[in-house]
Coordinates of N, CA and C in Angstrom, one line a residue:
M573 N 0.8 -1.4 -0.1 CA -0.1 0.1 -0.2 C 0.8 1.3 0.0
E574 N 1.9 1.2 1.0 CA 2.7 2.5 1.0 C 3.7 2.7 -0.5
T575 N 3.8 1.3 -1.1 CA 4.5 1.5 -2.5 C 3.7 1.9 -3.4
K576 N 2.4 1.9 -3.2 CA 1.7 2.6 -4.2 C 1.4 3.8 -4.3
K577 N 1.1 4.5 -2.7 CA 1.2 5.8 -2.5 C 2.5 6.7 -2.9
F578 N 3.7 5.7 -2.7 CA 4.8 6.7 -3.1 C 5.2 6.5 -4.6
N579 N 4.8 5.8 -5.6 CA 4.6 5.9 -6.8 C 4.1 7.1 -7.6
Q580 N 2.6 7.1 -6.8 CA 1.8 8.6 -7.1 C 2.3 9.5 -6.8
F581 N 3.1 9.7 -5.6 CA 4.2 10.5 -5.3 C 5.0 11.0 -6.3
L582 N 6.0 10.1 -6.8 CA 6.4 10.2 -7.9 C 6.1 10.9 -8.9
W583 N 5.2 10.0 -9.5 CA 4.6 10.5 -11.1 C 4.1 11.6 -10.5
L584 N 3.7 12.3 -9.4 CA 2.9 13.8 -9.4 C 4.5 14.8 -9.5
M585 N 5.1 14.3 -8.7 CA 6.5 15.1 -8.3 C 7.8 15.3 -9.7
I586 N 7.7 14.5 -10.2 CA 8.5 14.1 -11.4 C 8.3 15.4 -12.6
P587 N 7.0 15.8 -12.8 CA 6.6 16.5 -13.6 C 6.5 18.0 -13.0
V588 N 6.2 18.2 -12.0 CA 6.4 19.7 -11.4 C 7.8 20.0 -11.0
I589 N 8.5 18.5 -10.9 CA 10.2 19.3 -10.6 C 10.6 19.6 -12.1
L590 N 10.3 19.1 -13.5 CA 10.7 19.2 -14.9 C 9.9 20.7 -14.7
L591 N 8.8 21.3 -14.9 CA 8.6 22.0 -15.1 C 9.1 23.4 -14.4
F592 N 9.0 23.2 -12.6 CA 9.8 24.2 -12.0 C 11.4 24.4 -12.7
S593 N 11.9 23.2 -13.1 CA 13.4 23.3 -14.1 C 13.3 24.2 -14.9
M594 N 12.1 24.4 -15.3 CA 12.6 25.2 -17.1 C 11.9 26.7 -16.8
F595 N 11.4 27.0 -15.7 CA 11.0 28.2 -15.6 C 11.9 29.2 -15.9
S596 N 13.4 29.4 -15.7 CA 13.9 30.2 -15.8 C 14.6 30.4 -17.4
T597 N 14.1 29.2 -17.9 CA 14.2 29.3 -19.7 C 13.2 29.6 -20.2
I598 N 12.0 29.4 -19.8 CA 10.7 30.5 -20.5 C 10.5 31.4 -19.9
F599 N 11.1 32.2 -19.1 CA 11.0 33.5 -18.6 C 12.5 34.0 -19.1
E600 N 13.2 33.7 -19.6 CA 14.4 34.4 -19.9 C 14.2 34.4 -21.5
N601 N 13.7 33.2 -22.3 CA 13.6 33.5 -23.5 C 12.8 34.5 -24.4
N602 N 12.8 35.5 -24.9 CA 11.8 36.1 -25.3 C 11.7 36.3 -27.0
G603 N 12.5 35.0 -27.5 CA 12.3 34.9 -29.3 C 13.5 36.1 -29.7
R604 N 14.3 36.3 -28.9 CA 15.2 37.2 -29.9 C 16.9 36.2 -30.3
N605 N 16.4 35.1 -29.6 CA 17.2 34.1 -30.2 C 17.0 32.7 -31.1
N606 N 16.1 33.0 -31.6 CA 15.0 32.0 -32.2 C 14.9 32.5 -33.6
L607 N 15.3 31.4 -34.4 CA 15.3 32.1 -36.0 C 14.1 32.1 -36.3
Y608 N 13.2 31.3 -36.2 CA 12.0 31.4 -36.5 C 11.2 32.3 -36.6
V609 N 11.4 33.3 -35.4 CA 10.9 34.3 -34.9 C 11.3 35.7 -35.7
Y610 N 12.8 35.4 -36.4 CA 13.5 36.2 -37.2 C 12.6 36.1 -38.6
Q611 N 12.5 34.4 -39.0 CA 11.7 34.2 -40.3 C 10.3 34.8 -40.7
A612 N 9.8 34.9 -39.2 CA 8.4 35.3 -39.7 C 8.3 36.8 -39.4
Q613 N 9.1 37.5 -38.9 CA 9.3 38.9 -39.2 C 9.8 39.3 -40.5
A614 N 10.3 38.2 -41.2 CA 10.9 38.8 -42.5 C 9.7 38.5 -43.6
F615 N 9.0 37.3 -43.2 CA 8.0 37.0 -44.5 C 6.7 38.5 -43.9
L616 N 6.7 38.7 -42.9 CA 5.7 39.5 -42.8 C 6.0 41.1 -43.4
E617 N 7.0 41.2 -43.6 CA 8.0 42.5 -44.1 C 8.0 42.0 -45.6
G618 N 7.7 41.4 -45.8 CA 7.6 41.0 -47.2 C 9.1 40.6 -48.2
H619 N 9.9 39.9 -47.3 CA 11.5 38.9 -47.6 C 11.5 38.1 -47.0
L620 N 12.4 37.4 -47.7 CA 12.6 35.7 -47.2 C 13.9 36.0 -46.5
N621 N 14.7 36.8 -46.4 CA 16.0 36.7 -45.4 C 15.9 37.4 -44.4
I622 N 16.4 36.8 -43.3 CA 16.6 37.1 -41.8 C 17.5 38.1 -41.7
A623 N 17.3 39.3 -40.5 CA 18.0 40.5 -40.3 C 19.6 40.3 -40.0
E624 N 19.8 39.2 -39.3 CA 21.2 39.0 -39.0 C 21.3 37.7 -38.6
D625 N 22.5 37.0 -38.5 CA 22.6 35.7 -38.1 C 23.0 35.8 -36.6
I626 N 21.6 35.5 -36.0 CA 21.2 35.9 -34.8 C 22.3 34.8 -33.6
N627 N 22.5 33.4 -34.3 CA 23.4 32.5 -33.2 C 24.5 32.6 -33.4
N628 N 25.3 32.9 -35.0 CA 26.6 32.9 -35.2 C 27.1 31.6 -34.8
L629 N 26.2 30.4 -35.2 CA 26.6 29.2 -35.1 C 26.5 28.9 -37.1
P630 N 27.9 28.4 -37.3 CA 27.8 27.4 -38.2 C 27.0 26.3 -38.7
G631 N 26.1 26.9 -40.3 CA 25.4 25.5 -40.4 C 23.6 25.8 -40.1
E632 N 23.7 27.3 -39.0 CA 22.1 27.3 -38.8 C 21.9 28.7 -40.1
V633 N 22.7 29.1 -40.3 CA 22.0 30.2 -41.7 C 22.5 30.1 -42.8
A634 N 22.1 30.4 -44.0 CA 23.0 30.3 -45.4 C 23.1 31.6 -45.8
L635 N 24.5 31.8 -46.2 CA 24.7 33.3 -46.3 C 24.6 33.9 -48.1
S636 N 23.9 34.2 -48.5 CA 24.1 34.3 -50.1 C 23.8 35.7 -50.4
N637 N 24.9 36.3 -51.3 CA 24.8 37.7 -51.7 C 24.9 39.0 -50.7
G638 N 25.3 38.7 -49.3 CA 25.1 39.4 -48.1 C 24.1 39.5 -47.4
K639 N 22.9 38.5 -47.9 CA 21.9 38.4 -46.8 C 22.1 36.8 -46.0
F640 N 21.3 36.8 -44.8 CA 21.1 35.5 -44.3 C 19.5 34.9 -44.5
Y641 N 19.7 33.4 -44.5 CA 18.5 32.9 -45.0 C 18.4 31.8 -44.3
N642 N 17.5 31.3 -43.3 CA 17.1 30.2 -42.5 C 17.1 29.1 -43.1
I643 N 17.7 27.7 -43.2 CA 17.7 26.8 -43.9 C 16.8 25.7 -43.6
F644 N 16.4 26.5 -42.3 CA 15.3 24.8 -41.7 C 13.9 25.0 -42.7
P645 N 13.4 24.4 -42.5 CA 11.5 24.6 -43.2 C 11.1 25.2 -42.7
P646 N 10.1 25.9 -43.4 CA 9.2 27.3 -42.7 C 8.0 26.6 -42.2
F647 N 7.5 25.6 -41.6 CA 6.4 25.2 -40.9 C 6.4 25.9 -39.6
P648 N 7.2 25.6 -38.6 CA 7.3 26.6 -37.5 C 7.0 28.2 -37.9
T649 N 7.6 28.4 -39.0 CA 7.4 30.3 -38.8 C 6.0 30.6 -39.3
V650 N 5.5 29.4 -40.2 CA 4.2 30.0 -40.2 C 3.2 29.6 -39.0
V651 N 3.5 28.9 -38.6 CA 2.6 28.8 -36.9 C 2.7 30.2 -36.4
L652 N 4.2 30.9 -36.5 CA 4.3 31.7 -35.1 C 4.1 33.0 -36.0
L653 N 3.3 33.2 -37.2 CA 3.4 34.4 -38.2 C 2.3 35.1 -37.3
P654 N 1.0 34.3 -37.2 CA -0.1 35.5 -36.2 C 0.7 35.6 -35.1
F655 N 1.3 35.4 -34.3 CA 1.8 35.5 -32.9 C 2.9 36.7 -33.0
V656 N 3.5 36.8 -34.4 CA 4.7 37.9 -34.5 C 4.1 38.9 -34.6
A657 N 2.9 38.9 -35.6 CA 2.0 40.0 -36.4 C 1.6 40.7 -34.9
I658 N 0.7 39.7 -34.1 CA 0.2 40.1 -33.1 C 1.2 40.9 -32.0
F659 N 1.8 40.3 -31.3 CA 3.0 40.8 -30.2 C 4.3 41.4 -30.4
G660 N 4.6 40.9 -31.9 CA 5.9 41.5 -32.4 C 7.0 40.6 -31.9
D661 N 8.5 40.6 -32.6 CA 9.6 39.7 -32.3 C 10.0 40.0 -31.3
T662 N 10.0 40.6 -30.5 CA 10.7 40.5 -29.4 C 9.8 40.1 -28.1
N663 N 8.7 40.0 -28.2 CA 7.6 39.7 -27.4 C 7.1 37.9 -27.2
I664 N 8.0 37.3 -28.0 CA 7.2 35.9 -28.0 C 8.1 35.2 -27.1
K665 N 7.3 34.6 -26.2 CA 7.5 33.7 -25.4 C 7.5 32.4 -26.0
I666 N 8.3 31.7 -26.4 CA 8.5 30.3 -27.8 C 8.0 29.5 -26.9
L667 N 8.5 28.8 -25.6 CA 8.3 27.6 -24.5 C 6.8 28.1 -24.3
L668 N 6.2 29.3 -24.4 CA 4.8 29.1 -24.0 C 3.5 29.1 -25.0
I669 N 4.1 29.1 -26.4 CA 3.0 28.6 -27.2 C 2.9 27.5 -27.5

């Protein structure tokens, strides 16, 4: 009987601990380091290139004629488009969407 209660307690506490450990990430991430937010803003402005290489990581963006392009498929960008249009590119909490 006690083992069953302990197992129930663990199943309750593990998600709580994981969620609590992610709070700093959730509240510190405002979309400024997300390529999809930059790409959504670029789509809203009518072009495909993003403003800058935000992560400075090789392989994250493609450089062509002095412009940066996101190399990943645009589906997450399409999902984020309405949120970027409403809240702007600096107010997006990626993990909360």
